[in-house]
Tab-separated table of C-alpha atoms in Angstrom:
chain	number	residue	atom	x	y	z
A	112	UNK	CA	0.000	0.000	0.000
A	113	UNK	CA	1.281	3.461	-0.950
A	114	UNK	CA	-0.006	6.585	0.803
A	115	UNK	CA	0.297	10.115	-0.541
A	116	UNK	CA	-1.055	13.612	-0.127
A	117	UNK	CA	-4.722	14.427	-0.787
A	118	UNK	CA	-5.702	11.430	1.290
A	119	UNK	CA	-4.545	9.190	-1.550
A	120	UNK	CA	-3.787	5.550	-0.969
A	121	UNK	CA	-2.942	2.871	-3.528
A	122	UNK	CA	-3.742	-0.758	-2.857
A	123	UNK	CA	-2.569	-3.432	-5.309
A	124	UNK	CA	-3.538	-7.086	-5.338
A	125	UNK	CA	-2.667	-9.085	-8.436
A	126	UNK	CA	-4.047	-7.256	-11.479
A	127	UNK	CA	-6.234	-5.021	-9.288
A	128	UNK	CA	-5.060	-1.539	-8.355
A	129	UNK	CA	-7.313	0.698	-6.272
A	130	UNK	CA	-6.593	4.399	-5.874
A	131	UNK	CA	-8.481	5.743	-2.875
A	132	UNK	CA	-8.820	9.520	-2.797
A	133	UNK	CA	-10.182	11.675	0.016
A	134	UNK	CA	-10.854	15.273	0.937
A	135	UNK	CA	-10.978	18.223	-1.441
A	136	UNK	CA	-9.489	17.808	-4.911
A	137	UNK	CA	-9.136	20.764	-7.241
A	138	UNK	CA	-6.771	21.899	-9.979
A	139	UNK	CA	-3.910	22.096	-7.454
A	140	UNK	CA	-4.309	18.362	-6.768
A	141	UNK	CA	-4.244	17.303	-10.425
A	142	UNK	CA	-0.441	16.863	-10.809
A	143	UNK	CA	-0.265	14.623	-7.716
A	144	UNK	CA	-3.349	12.656	-8.748
A	145	UNK	CA	-2.015	12.218	-12.304
A	146	UNK	CA	1.303	10.951	-10.929
A	147	UNK	CA	-0.540	8.342	-8.887
A	148	UNK	CA	-2.706	7.390	-11.856
A	149	UNK	CA	0.396	6.894	-14.016
A	150	UNK	CA	1.676	4.360	-11.479
A	151	UNK	CA	-1.502	2.348	-11.967
A	152	UNK	CA	-1.506	2.269	-15.755
A	153	UNK	CA	0.861	-0.643	-16.267
A	154	UNK	CA	1.211	-3.314	-18.955
A	155	UNK	CA	-0.676	-6.549	-18.532
A	156	UNK	CA	-4.315	-5.454	-18.749
A	157	UNK	CA	-4.589	-3.784	-15.359
A	158	UNK	CA	-7.826	-3.393	-13.474
A	159	UNK	CA	-7.806	0.185	-12.189
A	160	UNK	CA	-10.419	1.299	-9.686
A	161	UNK	CA	-10.709	4.921	-8.569
A	162	UNK	CA	-12.431	5.220	-5.194
A	163	UNK	CA	-14.035	8.648	-4.758
A	164	UNK	CA	-16.287	7.695	-1.842
A	165	UNK	CA	-14.297	9.783	0.672
A	166	UNK	CA	-13.848	12.815	-1.594
A	167	UNK	CA	-15.702	15.878	-0.290
A	168	UNK	CA	-15.093	18.106	-3.338
A	169	UNK	CA	-13.667	17.825	-6.832
A	170	UNK	CA	-13.762	20.030	-9.868
A	171	UNK	CA	-13.708	19.370	-13.593
A	172	UNK	CA	-9.904	19.398	-13.727
A	173	UNK	CA	-9.924	16.239	-11.606
A	174	UNK	CA	-12.560	14.673	-13.864
A	175	UNK	CA	-10.284	15.464	-16.820
A	176	UNK	CA	-7.389	13.651	-15.136
A	177	UNK	CA	-9.602	10.621	-14.498
A	178	UNK	CA	-10.841	10.678	-18.089
A	179	UNK	CA	-7.258	10.706	-19.428
A	180	UNK	CA	-6.288	7.868	-17.076
A	181	UNK	CA	-9.290	5.849	-18.222
A	182	UNK	CA	-8.188	6.262	-21.837
A	183	UNK	CA	-4.686	5.017	-20.965
A	184	UNK	CA	-6.042	1.991	-19.149
A	185	UNK	CA	-8.396	1.052	-21.992
A	186	UNK	CA	-5.655	1.478	-24.624
A	187	UNK	CA	-3.481	-0.945	-22.651
A	188	UNK	CA	-6.306	-3.501	-22.667
A	189	UNK	CA	-7.307	-2.941	-19.067
A	190	UNK	CA	-10.516	-2.169	-17.215
A	191	UNK	CA	-11.323	1.119	-15.486
A	192	UNK	CA	-13.959	1.636	-12.827
A	193	UNK	CA	-15.063	4.401	-10.468
A	194	UNK	CA	-16.523	3.992	-6.991
A	195	UNK	CA	-18.724	6.941	-6.075
A	196	UNK	CA	-21.871	7.296	-3.989
A	197	UNK	CA	-22.163	10.999	-3.213
A	198	UNK	CA	-25.115	12.615	-5.020
A	199	UNK	CA	-23.266	15.920	-5.597
A	200	UNK	CA	-20.369	14.048	-7.261
A	201	UNK	CA	-22.701	12.037	-9.467
A	202	UNK	CA	-24.441	15.282	-10.445
A	203	UNK	CA	-21.122	16.872	-11.463
A	204	UNK	CA	-20.265	13.801	-13.558
A	205	UNK	CA	-23.703	14.036	-15.159
A	206	UNK	CA	-23.308	17.764	-15.897
A	207	UNK	CA	-19.883	17.072	-17.452
A	208	UNK	CA	-21.481	14.304	-19.542
A	209	UNK	CA	-19.181	11.740	-17.939
A	210	UNK	CA	-21.682	9.755	-15.893
A	211	UNK	CA	-22.283	7.318	-18.755
A	212	UNK	CA	-18.537	7.182	-19.431
A	213	UNK	CA	-17.407	6.419	-15.866
A	214	UNK	CA	-20.553	4.490	-14.871
A	215	UNK	CA	-19.737	4.712	-11.163
A	216	UNK	CA	-20.775	2.007	-8.731
A	217	UNK	CA	-21.229	2.069	-4.957
A	218	UNK	CA	-18.886	-0.728	-3.834
A	219	UNK	CA	-16.089	-3.031	-4.944
A	220	UNK	CA	-18.489	-5.958	-4.785
A	221	UNK	CA	-20.372	-4.318	-7.677
A	222	UNK	CA	-17.218	-4.792	-9.760
A	223	UNK	CA	-16.903	-8.529	-9.162
A	224	UNK	CA	-17.215	-9.311	-12.878
A	225	UNK	CA	-14.868	-6.746	-14.401
A	226	UNK	CA	-14.168	-9.096	-17.295
A	227	UNK	CA	-17.663	-8.230	-18.518
A	228	UNK	CA	-16.581	-4.632	-19.014
A	229	UNK	CA	-16.106	-3.771	-22.649
A	230	UNK	CA	-14.205	-0.527	-23.234
A	231	UNK	CA	-15.426	0.840	-19.911
A	232	UNK	CA	-19.087	-0.096	-20.446
A	233	UNK	CA	-20.928	-2.862	-18.689
A	234	UNK	CA	-22.823	-5.215	-20.927
A	235	UNK	CA	-26.537	-5.402	-20.376
A	236	UNK	CA	-27.302	-8.720	-18.672
A	237	UNK	CA	-30.391	-9.082	-20.872
A	238	UNK	CA	-28.470	-8.720	-24.136
């Protein structure tokens, strides 16, 4: 486990890497967050999970960093997921037209079948 500023903590187990963020994240936090995200985007089809459940504020610059990280993970053949439960955060993602891109879930257990993710989108179970 690696801990950093902005309440950031990285946990890695096998192909899974979880970046837990906490507190207030704005444009000043972006370089540190991007550095942590770069550590997670590794060869070998990584599974990268960004945990925003303890974040009390973020702005669009942070969403941009997450979007760029997601692109890097998908290009490398990996899976990217976001944990987020706070209504204000989901509203910001919606307003930025990223809610359908990130498709956040409430808990890691909701990500149990990450192999069903296809380019960051969950397949409809009825399809």
